[in-house]
Amino acid sequence: MSSAKKDKRKVRKADRQATEKEKKRRQAIKQRKVMREEALWEAEALFPDKPTNLAVANITSRSAEISWLDPENTGDGDLTGFWIKLKKKTSLIVNTTTDKVMQYDLDNLTSYTKYEISVAARNKHGFGEKTTTSFLTSEEAPSGPPLNIKTSSRSTSSLAFTWDPPEKDKQNGVIITYTACVSHSENGPCFKIYTTIEKEWVVRNLKASTKYYVRVLASNKVGSSAYSGSKGFFTNFRAPKTTDMTSSTLTFSFEIPSKTFLYFYVVALKLKDGKEPTSSDSYENSELVTYAEPRKSTNPKPYIAAVVASSEVDENMFILGDGRNTSDPTLLIRRSTSSDYYNGPLEPDSSYSIFQRIFINNKSEYYSTDWSSASQTNEYAGGVLTKISSGDTKAKEGDLVNLLCSAQGEPPITFTWAKDQKPLESFVETKKPHRSSLLVVTVKDQTSFGKYICHIRDRFQSTTHTIWVQKLEGTGNLCSGRYLGQNTYI
């Protein structure tokens, strides 16, 4: 016989042996399964079946009563008791065994909550299969008030409020309405009451810059919660109005608050693409920046242009962009080298709006005005006007001569004086739309006569104005300057 045929026979023999082994393995598995099922059936026959007719009755918000019937098949022996389990979601609330009873009372439950109850019967061998049902406890009046009352917008005559529902475990049912109350004092009687299914309310026909108190209660179909604590909110003050403009400043008039206040911010915003700003009260104090920050950003940001203390208010005009600096009066330690807020110049041909934020006490209580209407700066025409400055004058030794250098331009405007290339000190007037510098010259001797140069610089350009003080020969009022008395000329 050839070797190839021998190899084929060996392969066929090995295949037959493998097939027979697999058959034996499968038969053994089947036999073990049958034995397990028989053992399980025999074991189950020892234990009682599950109870029947499991029911829940007399359900309240805090209690319930469960009942059941014994299983028909009690297994190998009589029933000796039951195993009762109560679950709330995944938490096991009750886990207890009883003697042979058919009823059990549940208490200390939570209102408007779904529970799962299961009961298993016991004989001398142990507990059988459990039977399960679920139930929902009844509602009761909310045990907690609405939360987080706040304003979503304010105006001079309205306040818009929002709030959140009570805490979930204190709603005790389905909240169906809210009742809001507005009063003039923290616990005073309500002069406006509003019931709504929403979590918001707009109160209208209110007085400007007045503090009102709001409180809210929640109701379900069973009853109502207590009112929340009252929260106080101010309506806005009347908005500033534009009275004048240049290419880098806007002049506003505003009303001085009639109520006592400590200070107020003047907050400015450069408007982008004509878009109106959000409500002035929507900005927290921490969101208000300084002049420099918006200039470095592509997005408009409201900046504090000035801080005005109540003791410093002497007129109802404010020039936005006049280049002045102010400090926050709430800071106890001042920086000696710079102020906190810079009222920097505005951009030509650009729109701006402002509002005031008025602080009434040291507890950071404040209210705001509405935003002013959008106002646009002029296009820049260029040039510094000096037509109202002094002209050349004559004087004699011993006279006192006042030289006036006054200019109109784009703030900030600065003046410096010099004679014979030496700087001179002067008095500067800054509160008017035009700026002035007054140089007082005491004519001592021949060196006091000659050319006095006033150097003027505005935001964009610089120029000079020259005044000659010439020697007056003789006495009397023959000088070209205006005689002021006591040897004083201007």
Tab-separated table of C-alpha atoms in Angstrom:
chain	number	residue	atom	x	y	z
A	1	MET	CA	0.000	0.000	0.000
A	2	SER	CA	1.300	3.377	-0.922
A	3	SER	CA	2.211	5.907	1.743
A	4	ALA	CA	-0.384	8.388	0.419
A	5	LYS	CA	-3.249	5.932	1.030
A	6	LYS	CA	-1.960	5.206	4.539
A	7	ASP	CA	-1.978	8.957	5.351
A	8	LYS	CA	-5.579	9.313	4.136
A	9	ARG	CA	-6.754	6.430	6.345
A	10	LYS	CA	-5.053	7.979	9.373
A	11	VAL	CA	-6.845	11.293	8.732
A	12	ARG	CA	-10.269	9.630	8.389
A	13	LYS	CA	-9.713	7.670	11.591
A	14	ALA	CA	-8.753	10.827	13.500
A	15	ASP	CA	-11.883	12.615	12.215
A	16	ARG	CA	-14.139	9.745	13.390
A	17	GLN	CA	-12.556	9.814	16.844
A	18	ALA	CA	-13.019	13.605	17.139
A	19	THR	CA	-16.673	13.384	16.116
A	20	GLU	CA	-17.393	10.710	18.697
A	21	LYS	CA	-15.723	12.785	21.446
A	22	GLU	CA	-17.845	15.813	20.540
A	23	LYS	CA	-21.019	13.705	20.668
A	24	LYS	CA	-20.117	12.424	24.124
A	25	ARG	CA	-19.351	15.987	25.352
A	26	ARG	CA	-22.726	17.274	24.168
A	27	GLN	CA	-24.564	14.357	25.718
A	28	ALA	CA	-22.835	15.044	29.051
A	29	ILE	CA	-23.850	18.744	28.938
A	30	LYS	CA	-27.465	17.847	28.156
A	31	GLN	CA	-27.578	15.347	30.968
A	32	ARG	CA	-26.203	17.867	33.497
A	33	LYS	CA	-28.782	20.448	32.386
A	34	VAL	CA	-31.616	18.000	32.898
A	35	MET	CA	-30.291	17.159	36.335
A	36	ARG	CA	-30.076	20.852	37.307
A	37	GLU	CA	-33.610	21.532	36.134
A	38	GLU	CA	-34.897	18.564	38.090
A	39	ALA	CA	-33.020	19.744	41.192
A	40	LEU	CA	-34.341	23.285	40.738
A	41	TRP	CA	-37.887	22.041	40.324
A	42	GLU	CA	-37.544	19.947	43.432
A	43	ALA	CA	-36.120	22.973	45.327
A	44	GLU	CA	-38.892	25.273	44.116
A	45	ALA	CA	-41.418	22.787	45.226
A	46	LEU	CA	-40.093	23.306	48.751
A	47	PHE	CA	-40.804	27.097	48.810
A	48	PRO	CA	-44.166	28.891	48.706
A	49	ASP	CA	-45.411	30.692	45.574
A	50	LYS	CA	-45.600	34.491	45.529
A	51	PRO	CA	-48.491	36.218	47.360
A	52	THR	CA	-51.499	37.313	45.295
A	53	ASN	CA	-53.697	40.406	45.066
A	54	LEU	CA	-51.037	42.827	46.371
A	55	ALA	CA	-52.843	46.191	46.734
A	56	VAL	CA	-52.172	49.684	48.120
A	57	ALA	CA	-55.012	51.613	49.812
A	58	ASN	CA	-55.624	54.708	51.933
A	59	ILE	CA	-52.806	56.581	50.209
A	60	THR	CA	-52.009	60.019	51.656
A	61	SER	CA	-49.050	62.351	51.140
A	62	ARG	CA	-47.150	60.671	53.985
A	63	SER	CA	-48.609	57.162	54.456
A	64	ALA	CA	-50.194	54.170	52.743
A	65	GLU	CA	-51.649	50.729	53.634
A	66	ILE	CA	-50.690	47.531	51.748
A	67	SER	CA	-52.494	44.200	51.763
A	68	TRP	CA	-52.214	40.808	50.014
A	69	LEU	CA	-53.506	37.245	49.994
A	70	ASP	CA	-51.602	34.067	50.828
A	71	PRO	CA	-50.303	32.051	47.884
A	72	GLU	CA	-52.366	28.988	46.985
A	73	ASN	CA	-49.236	26.822	46.977
A	74	THR	CA	-47.406	27.151	50.279
A	75	GLY	CA	-44.657	24.698	49.279
A	76	ASP	CA	-43.354	22.068	51.685
A	77	GLY	CA	-45.016	23.264	54.830
A	78	ASP	CA	-47.196	26.040	56.244
A	79	LEU	CA	-46.544	29.790	55.881
A	80	THR	CA	-44.638	31.367	58.761
A	81	GLY	CA	-44.207	35.025	57.648
A	82	PHE	CA	-43.515	37.578	54.934
A	83	TRP	CA	-40.616	39.711	53.689
A	84	ILE	CA	-41.593	43.323	52.820
A	85	LYS	CA	-39.385	45.737	50.828
A	86	LEU	CA	-40.141	49.385	49.945
A	87	LYS	CA	-37.994	51.283	47.435
A	88	LYS	CA	-37.881	54.948	46.397
A	89	LYS	CA	-36.047	55.003	43.082
A	90	THR	CA	-32.900	53.010	43.892
A	91	SER	CA	-33.008	53.568	47.665
A	92	LEU	CA	-34.284	50.826	49.952
A	93	ILE	CA	-36.616	52.545	52.443
A	94	VAL	CA	-38.190	49.526	54.223
A	95	ASN	CA	-36.631	46.043	54.544
A	96	THR	CA	-38.443	44.029	57.164
A	97	THR	CA	-39.961	40.594	57.929
A	98	THR	CA	-43.276	39.977	59.639
A	99	ASP	CA	-45.213	37.105	61.119
A	100	LYS	CA	-48.113	35.655	59.209
A	101	VAL	CA	-50.143	38.788	58.508
A	102	MET	CA	-51.992	40.049	55.426
A	103	GLN	CA	-51.620	43.829	55.939
A	104	TYR	CA	-48.870	46.351	56.656
A	105	ASP	CA	-48.899	50.134	57.272
A	106	LEU	CA	-46.290	52.425	55.659
A	107	ASP	CA	-45.579	55.845	57.154
A	108	ASN	CA	-42.984	58.655	57.042
A	109	LEU	CA	-43.312	58.714	53.270
A	110	THR	CA	-42.547	61.694	51.009
A	111	SER	CA	-45.408	63.486	49.289
A	112	TYR	CA	-45.965	63.110	45.555
A	113	THR	CA	-43.335	60.367	45.260
A	114	LYS	CA	-43.431	57.035	43.426
A	115	TYR	CA	-42.629	53.952	45.532
A	116	GLU	CA	-42.157	50.244	44.650
A	117	ILE	CA	-43.417	47.673	47.175
A	118	SER	CA	-42.668	43.915	47.105
A	119	VAL	CA	-43.852	41.038	49.338
A	120	ALA	CA	-42.509	37.443	49.512
A	121	ALA	CA	-43.986	34.535	51.556
A	122	ARG	CA	-41.944	32.286	53.904
A	123	ASN	CA	-42.214	28.670	55.096
A	124	LYS	CA	-39.785	26.485	57.024
A	125	HIS	CA	-37.435	26.286	54.019
A	126	GLY	CA	-37.250	30.056	53.391
A	127	PHE	CA	-38.766	32.770	51.185
A	128	GLY	CA	-40.369	32.186	47.838
A	129	GLU	CA	-40.739	34.472	44.841
A	130	LYS	CA	-41.834	38.084	45.508
A	131	THR	CA	-44.817	39.939	44.063
A	132	THR	CA	-44.366	43.657	43.229
A	133	THR	CA	-46.461	46.785	42.599
A	134	SER	CA	-45.955	50.554	42.757
A	135	PHE	CA	-47.915	53.578	43.963
A	136	LEU	CA	-47.704	57.413	44.080
A	137	THR	CA	-48.254	59.332	47.316
A	138	SER	CA	-50.647	62.288	47.304
A	139	GLU	CA	-49.702	65.953	46.914
A	140	GLU	CA	-49.568	68.439	49.773
A	141	ALA	CA	-48.977	72.189	49.857
A	142	PRO	CA	-45.417	73.221	48.919
A	143	SER	CA	-43.153	73.373	51.969
A	144	GLY	CA	-40.656	75.823	50.392
A	145	PRO	CA	-41.067	79.164	48.564
A	146	PRO	CA	-39.820	80.133	45.084
A	147	LEU	CA	-36.096	80.917	44.829
A	148	ASN	CA	-33.696	83.412	43.214
A	149	ILE	CA	-35.961	86.392	42.649
A	150	LYS	CA	-34.166	88.879	40.386
A	151	THR	CA	-34.846	91.568	37.823
A	152	SER	CA	-34.433	90.861	34.128
A	153	SER	CA	-34.888	94.502	33.095
A	154	ARG	CA	-35.770	97.884	34.576
A	155	SER	CA	-36.952	101.260	33.344
A	156	THR	CA	-38.043	104.489	34.994
A	157	SER	CA	-41.595	103.133	35.349
A	158	SER	CA	-41.342	99.337	35.317
A	159	LEU	CA	-39.565	96.346	36.842
A	160	ALA	CA	-39.405	92.909	35.208
A	161	PHE	CA	-38.941	90.027	37.659
A	162	THR	CA	-38.049	86.362	37.247
A	163	TRP	CA	-37.764	83.563	39.796
A	164	ASP	CA	-37.089	79.822	40.085
A	165	PRO	CA	-39.437	77.124	41.444
A	166	PRO	CA	-39.103	75.868	45.028
A	167	GLU	CA	-36.543	73.168	45.714
A	168	LYS	CA	-37.614	69.902	44.084
A	169	ASP	CA	-38.148	68.020	47.350
A	170	LYS	CA	-40.241	70.911	48.715
A	171	GLN	CA	-42.678	71.258	45.815
A	172	ASN	CA	-44.761	68.320	47.171
A	173	GLY	CA	-46.669	68.091	43.906
A	174	VAL	CA	-47.036	69.879	40.573
A	175	ILE	CA	-46.664	73.672	40.819
A	176	ILE	CA	-49.551	75.158	38.843
A	177	THR	CA	-49.412	78.894	39.696
A	178	TYR	CA	-47.251	81.581	41.286
A	179	THR	CA	-48.507	84.634	43.149
A	180	ALA	CA	-46.242	87.691	43.251
A	181	CYS	CA	-46.658	90.672	45.559
A	182	VAL	CA	-45.083	94.147	45.343
A	183	SER	CA	-44.914	96.447	48.357
A	184	HIS	CA	-43.339	99.744	49.373
A	185	SER	CA	-41.493	98.242	52.352
A	186	GLU	CA	-39.859	94.918	53.123
A	187	ASN	CA	-42.837	93.382	54.943
A	188	GLY	CA	-45.488	95.931	54.015
A	189	PRO	CA	-48.901	95.247	52.488
A	190	CYS	CA	-49.063	94.369	48.802
A	191	PHE	CA	-50.265	97.190	46.571
A	192	LYS	CA	-49.990	94.981	43.469
A	193	ILE	CA	-50.678	91.210	43.349
A	194	TYR	CA	-50.322	89.031	40.280
A	195	THR	CA	-51.060	85.315	39.774
A	196	THR	CA	-49.462	83.573	36.810
A	197	ILE	CA	-48.448	80.164	35.481
A	198	GLU	CA	-45.151	81.680	34.306
A	199	LYS	CA	-42.040	82.396	36.372
A	200	GLU	CA	-41.916	86.098	35.464
A	201	TRP	CA	-43.820	89.356	35.890
A	202	VAL	CA	-43.494	92.908	34.555
A	203	VAL	CA	-44.759	95.529	37.033
A	204	ARG	CA	-45.704	98.814	35.370
A	205	ASN	CA	-46.769	102.345	36.358
A	206	LEU	CA	-44.077	102.713	39.013
A	207	LYS	CA	-42.184	105.820	40.101
A	208	ALA	CA	-38.661	106.560	38.881
A	209	SER	CA	-35.640	105.917	41.172
A	210	THR	CA	-37.851	104.288	43.814
A	211	LYS	CA	-37.202	101.089	45.731
A	212	TYR	CA	-39.881	98.413	45.613
A	213	TYR	CA	-40.019	95.024	47.336
A	214	VAL	CA	-41.235	91.806	45.728
A	215	ARG	CA	-42.049	88.396	47.210
A	216	VAL	CA	-43.522	85.272	45.569
A	217	LEU	CA	-45.363	82.124	46.675
A	218	ALA	CA	-45.975	78.860	44.788
A	219	SER	CA	-49.194	76.812	44.630
A	220	ASN	CA	-50.158	73.283	43.618
A	221	LYS	CA	-53.683	71.797	43.560
A	222	VAL	CA	-53.597	71.190	47.325
A	223	GLY	CA	-52.366	74.536	48.656
A	224	SER	CA	-49.727	77.272	48.660
A	225	SER	CA	-46.268	77.762	50.120
A	226	ALA	CA	-45.307	80.623	52.367
A	227	TYR	CA	-44.071	83.776	50.642
A	228	SER	CA	-40.389	84.015	49.861
A	229	GLY	CA	-38.365	86.673	51.631
A	230	SER	CA	-38.814	90.145	50.144
A	231	LYS	CA	-36.145	91.458	47.807
A	232	GLY	CA	-35.780	95.163	47.068
A	233	PHE	CA	-35.140	96.668	43.627
A	234	PHE	CA	-34.911	100.237	42.342
A	235	THR	CA	-36.558	101.536	39.216
A	236	ASN	CA	-34.254	103.490	36.917
A	237	PHE	CA	-33.659	107.237	36.988
A	238	ARG	CA	-34.319	109.431	33.974
A	239	ALA	CA	-31.714	109.195	31.202
A	240	PRO	CA	-29.194	111.963	30.389
A	241	LYS	CA	-29.801	114.063	27.277
A	242	THR	CA	-27.294	115.318	24.709
A	243	THR	CA	-26.927	119.094	24.395
A	244	ASP	CA	-23.758	119.586	22.323
A	245	MET	CA	-21.109	117.665	20.423
A	246	THR	CA	-17.672	118.037	18.861
A	247	SER	CA	-15.602	115.489	17.002
A	248	SER	CA	-14.260	114.083	20.286
A	249	THR	CA	-16.739	115.139	22.990
A	250	LEU	CA	-20.436	114.921	23.762
A	251	THR	CA	-22.056	117.214	26.315
A	252	PHE	CA	-24.942	115.779	28.348
A	253	SER	CA	-27.402	117.288	30.780
A	254	PHE	CA	-28.711	115.112	33.577
A	255	GLU	CA	-30.881	115.445	36.630
A	256	ILE	CA	-29.236	115.449	40.028
A	257	PRO	CA	-30.806	112.674	42.153
A	258	SER	CA	-33.189	114.143	44.685
A	259	LYS	CA	-32.555	111.352	47.193
A	260	THR	CA	-29.379	111.157	49.272
A	261	PHE	CA	-26.535	109.408	47.456
A	262	LEU	CA	-22.784	108.937	47.915
A	263	TYR	CA	-21.542	109.092	44.332
A	264	PHE	CA	-22.377	107.986	40.831
A	265	TYR	CA	-20.598	106.469	37.863
A	266	VAL	CA	-20.920	107.896	34.388
A	267	VAL	CA	-20.807	104.791	32.179
A	268	ALA	CA	-20.220	105.189	28.433
A	269	LEU	CA	-20.484	102.797	25.515
A	270	LYS	CA	-19.420	103.206	21.900
A	271	LEU	CA	-22.252	101.786	19.817
A	272	LYS	CA	-21.387	99.340	17.052
A	273	ASP	CA	-23.375	99.257	13.797
A	274	GLY	CA	-26.179	101.257	15.391
A	275	LYS	CA	-27.019	98.383	17.741
A	276	GLU	CA	-28.793	99.465	20.911
A	277	PRO	CA	-27.188	98.364	24.203
A	278	THR	CA	-28.843	95.932	26.574
A	279	SER	CA	-30.616	97.335	29.602
A	280	SER	CA	-28.336	99.409	31.837
A	281	ASP	CA	-29.246	97.364	34.924
A	282	SER	CA	-28.116	94.140	33.209
A	283	TYR	CA	-24.464	95.109	33.718
A	284	GLU	CA	-22.877	94.088	37.000
A	285	ASN	CA	-20.341	96.511	38.463
A	286	SER	CA	-17.611	93.971	37.793
A	287	GLU	CA	-18.412	94.171	34.063
A	288	LEU	CA	-17.702	97.900	33.848
A	289	VAL	CA	-14.160	98.509	32.605
A	290	THR	CA	-11.850	101.493	32.158
A	291	TYR	CA	-11.416	103.676	29.064
A	292	ALA	CA	-8.399	101.796	27.711
A	293	GLU	CA	-9.924	98.304	27.610
A	294	PRO	CA	-12.629	98.828	24.925
A	295	ARG	CA	-10.071	100.513	22.688
A	296	LYS	CA	-8.102	97.259	22.606
A	297	SER	CA	-11.170	95.129	21.845
A	298	THR	CA	-13.289	94.653	18.727
A	299	ASN	CA	-16.411	94.219	20.865
A	300	PRO	CA	-18.015	97.237	22.563
A	301	LYS	CA	-17.655	97.303	26.340
A	302	PRO	CA	-19.220	99.787	28.767
A	303	TYR	CA	-16.530	101.798	30.553
A	304	ILE	CA	-16.574	104.122	33.552
A	305	ALA	CA	-15.794	107.579	32.193
A	306	ALA	CA	-16.032	109.357	35.549
A	307	VAL	CA	-16.866	108.954	39.228
A	308	VAL	CA	-18.712	111.926	40.704
A	309	ALA	CA	-19.082	112.259	44.477
A	310	SER	CA	-22.228	113.926	45.813
A	311	SER	CA	-20.086	116.680	47.327
A	312	GLU	CA	-18.613	117.458	43.894
A	313	VAL	CA	-21.886	117.916	42.021
A	314	ASP	CA	-22.268	121.636	41.325
A	315	GLU	CA	-23.907	121.561	37.911
A	316	ASN	CA	-25.989	119.206	35.802
A	317	MET	CA	-23.684	119.142	32.763
A	318	PHE	CA	-21.176	116.465	31.888
A	319	ILE	CA	-18.725	116.447	28.978
A	320	LEU	CA	-17.943	112.931	27.811
A	321	GLY	CA	-14.418	112.781	26.408
A	322	ASP	CA	-12.971	115.877	28.122
A	323	GLY	CA	-9.744	114.092	29.139
A	324	ARG	CA	-10.176	114.462	32.885
A	325	ASN	CA	-9.381	111.812	35.522
A	326	THR	CA	-11.379	110.773	38.587
A	327	SER	CA	-10.875	108.254	41.382
A	328	ASP	CA	-13.206	105.755	42.989
A	329	PRO	CA	-14.260	107.253	46.364
A	330	THR	CA	-14.717	103.788	47.903
A	331	LEU	CA	-10.989	103.050	47.809
A	332	LEU	CA	-9.176	104.005	50.986
A	333	ILE	CA	-5.675	103.850	49.527
A	334	ARG	CA	-5.027	106.072	46.535
A	335	ARG	CA	-2.387	105.677	43.921
A	336	SER	CA	-0.241	108.792	43.801
A	337	THR	CA	0.758	108.458	40.163
A	338	SER	CA	-2.585	107.988	38.418
A	339	SER	CA	-6.340	108.183	38.848
A	340	ASP	CA	-8.667	105.242	38.502
A	341	TYR	CA	-10.840	106.408	35.621
A	342	TYR	CA	-9.968	108.405	32.534
A	343	ASN	CA	-12.642	110.277	30.579
A	344	GLY	CA	-10.716	109.927	27.342
A	345	PRO	CA	-11.561	111.581	24.006
A	346	LEU	CA	-14.157	110.017	21.754
A	347	GLU	CA	-13.752	108.892	18.181
A	348	PRO	CA	-14.910	111.320	15.449
A	349	ASP	CA	-18.120	110.476	13.590
A	350	SER	CA	-19.040	107.735	16.100
A	351	SER	CA	-22.149	107.003	18.178
A	352	TYR	CA	-22.129	106.814	21.970
A	353	SER	CA	-24.605	106.377	24.788
A	354	ILE	CA	-24.221	106.849	28.562
A	355	PHE	CA	-26.022	106.052	31.786
A	356	GLN	CA	-25.484	106.958	35.452
A	357	ARG	CA	-25.164	104.367	38.182
A	358	ILE	CA	-26.067	106.007	41.486
A	359	PHE	CA	-24.816	104.484	44.759
A	360	ILE	CA	-26.938	105.374	47.765
A	361	ASN	CA	-24.992	103.821	50.669
A	362	ASN	CA	-21.919	101.840	51.668
A	363	LYS	CA	-23.768	98.539	51.224
A	364	SER	CA	-23.385	98.788	47.449
A	365	GLU	CA	-27.086	99.530	46.965
A	366	TYR	CA	-27.555	101.387	43.716
A	367	TYR	CA	-29.880	102.181	40.867
A	368	SER	CA	-29.193	103.329	37.321
A	369	THR	CA	-30.619	105.664	34.740
A	370	ASP	CA	-31.804	104.416	31.400
A	371	TRP	CA	-29.302	104.652	28.554
A	372	SER	CA	-29.274	108.024	26.849
A	373	SER	CA	-30.338	108.153	23.235
A	374	ALA	CA	-27.534	107.409	20.798
A	375	SER	CA	-25.508	110.562	20.056
A	376	GLN	CA	-22.954	110.966	17.305
A	377	THR	CA	-19.737	112.962	17.451
A	378	ASN	CA	-18.921	115.328	14.583
A	379	GLU	CA	-16.486	114.601	11.833
A	380	TYR	CA	-13.060	116.070	12.576
A	381	ALA	CA	-12.664	119.424	10.821
A	382	GLY	CA	-9.141	120.104	12.122
A	383	GLY	CA	-7.531	123.273	13.512
A	384	VAL	CA	-7.230	125.015	16.868
A	385	LEU	CA	-9.016	128.381	17.239
A	386	THR	CA	-7.352	131.077	19.323
A	387	LYS	CA	-9.379	134.151	18.332
A	388	ILE	CA	-10.456	134.924	21.898
A	389	SER	CA	-6.892	135.237	23.199
A	390	SER	CA	-5.201	138.498	24.245
A	391	GLY	CA	-3.501	140.704	21.683
A	392	ASP	CA	-0.260	142.671	22.038
A	393	THR	CA	-0.165	145.116	24.932
A	394	LYS	CA	1.978	147.892	26.434
A	395	ALA	CA	2.993	148.421	30.039
A	396	LYS	CA	5.536	150.177	32.174
A	397	GLU	CA	7.745	148.954	34.952
A	398	GLY	CA	5.746	148.100	38.098
A	399	ASP	CA	2.595	147.188	36.168
A	400	LEU	CA	0.766	143.868	36.473
A	401	VAL	CA	-0.184	142.458	33.070
A	402	ASN	CA	-2.629	139.538	32.523
A	403	LEU	CA	-2.064	137.612	29.300
A	404	LEU	CA	-4.968	135.383	28.217
A	405	CYS	CA	-4.489	132.386	25.923
A	406	SER	CA	-7.797	130.735	25.106
A	407	ALA	CA	-8.496	127.988	22.565
A	408	GLN	CA	-11.214	125.797	21.148
A	409	GLY	CA	-10.264	122.384	19.836
A	410	GLU	CA	-10.543	118.682	20.501
A	411	PRO	CA	-9.842	117.823	24.167
A	412	PRO	CA	-7.636	117.285	25.906
A	413	ILE	CA	-6.265	120.811	25.375
A	414	THR	CA	-3.045	121.787	27.144
A	415	PHE	CA	-1.201	125.114	27.431
A	416	THR	CA	2.420	125.933	28.133
A	417	TRP	CA	3.984	129.425	28.251
A	418	ALA	CA	7.543	130.459	27.519
A	419	LYS	CA	9.635	133.617	27.212
A	420	ASP	CA	13.165	133.569	25.938
A	421	GLN	CA	12.820	129.757	25.832
A	422	LYS	CA	12.156	129.621	29.583
A	423	PRO	CA	8.897	127.991	30.852
A	424	LEU	CA	6.424	130.122	32.827
A	425	GLU	CA	3.631	129.079	35.183
A	426	SER	CA	0.001	129.971	34.474
A	427	PHE	CA	-3.534	129.402	35.710
A	428	VAL	CA	-5.691	127.052	33.602
A	429	GLU	CA	-9.500	127.057	33.381
A	430	THR	CA	-10.815	123.598	32.352
A	431	LYS	CA	-14.522	123.451	33.173
A	432	LYS	CA	-15.814	125.320	30.133
A	433	PRO	CA	-16.082	123.992	26.571
A	434	HIS	CA	-13.235	126.356	25.598
A	435	ARG	CA	-10.028	126.127	27.625
A	436	SER	CA	-8.105	129.156	28.868
A	437	SER	CA	-4.715	129.837	30.384
A	438	LEU	CA	-3.981	133.079	32.223
A	439	LEU	CA	-0.394	134.213	32.611
A	440	VAL	CA	0.192	136.986	35.166
A	441	VAL	CA	3.306	139.080	34.397
A	442	THR	CA	4.815	141.477	36.890
A	443	VAL	CA	6.821	144.019	34.897
A	444	LYS	CA	9.941	144.310	37.017
A	445	ASP	CA	12.503	145.664	34.626
A	446	GLN	CA	13.583	145.752	30.993
A	447	THR	CA	13.759	141.931	30.845
A	448	SER	CA	10.005	141.676	31.413
A	449	PHE	CA	9.268	143.229	28.027
A	450	GLY	CA	9.316	141.175	24.849
A	451	LYS	CA	7.654	138.143	23.254
A	452	TYR	CA	5.528	135.696	25.285
A	453	ILE	CA	4.616	132.456	23.495
A	454	CYS	CA	1.609	130.287	24.409
A	455	HIS	CA	1.962	126.717	23.126
A	456	ILE	CA	-1.406	125.016	22.580
A	457	ARG	CA	-1.990	121.357	21.866
A	458	ASP	CA	-5.318	119.613	21.400
A	459	ARG	CA	-5.932	115.966	20.691
A	460	PHE	CA	-4.867	116.129	17.073
A	461	GLN	CA	-2.788	119.265	16.454
A	462	SER	CA	-0.632	121.922	18.079
A	463	THR	CA	-0.177	125.643	17.484
A	464	THR	CA	1.207	128.751	19.166
A	465	HIS	CA	-0.116	132.177	20.022
A	466	THR	CA	2.342	135.043	20.491
A	467	ILE	CA	1.711	138.141	22.615
A	468	TRP	CA	4.144	141.083	22.745
A	469	VAL	CA	4.483	143.144	25.901
A	470	GLN	CA	5.974	146.449	24.831
A	471	LYS	CA	7.349	149.248	26.958
A	472	LEU	CA	4.946	152.131	27.439
A	473	GLU	CA	6.584	155.501	27.248
A	474	GLY	CA	5.047	158.074	29.573
A	475	THR	CA	2.046	157.556	31.906
A	476	GLY	CA	-1.713	157.548	31.843
A	477	ASN	CA	-4.045	155.304	29.905
A	478	LEU	CA	-2.321	155.558	26.542
A	479	CYS	CA	-1.403	151.833	26.428
A	480	SER	CA	-3.016	149.578	23.848
A	481	GLY	CA	-4.106	147.078	26.520
A	482	ARG	CA	-7.272	147.454	28.608
A	483	TYR	CA	-6.656	149.319	31.902
A	484	LEU	CA	-7.969	147.404	34.966
A	485	GLY	CA	-6.901	149.804	37.685
A	486	GLN	CA	-3.979	149.655	40.114
A	487	ASN	CA	-1.513	149.447	37.237
A	488	THR	CA	-3.084	146.237	35.880
A	489	TYR	CA	-3.646	145.656	32.160
A	490	ILE	CA	-4.987	142.832	30.018
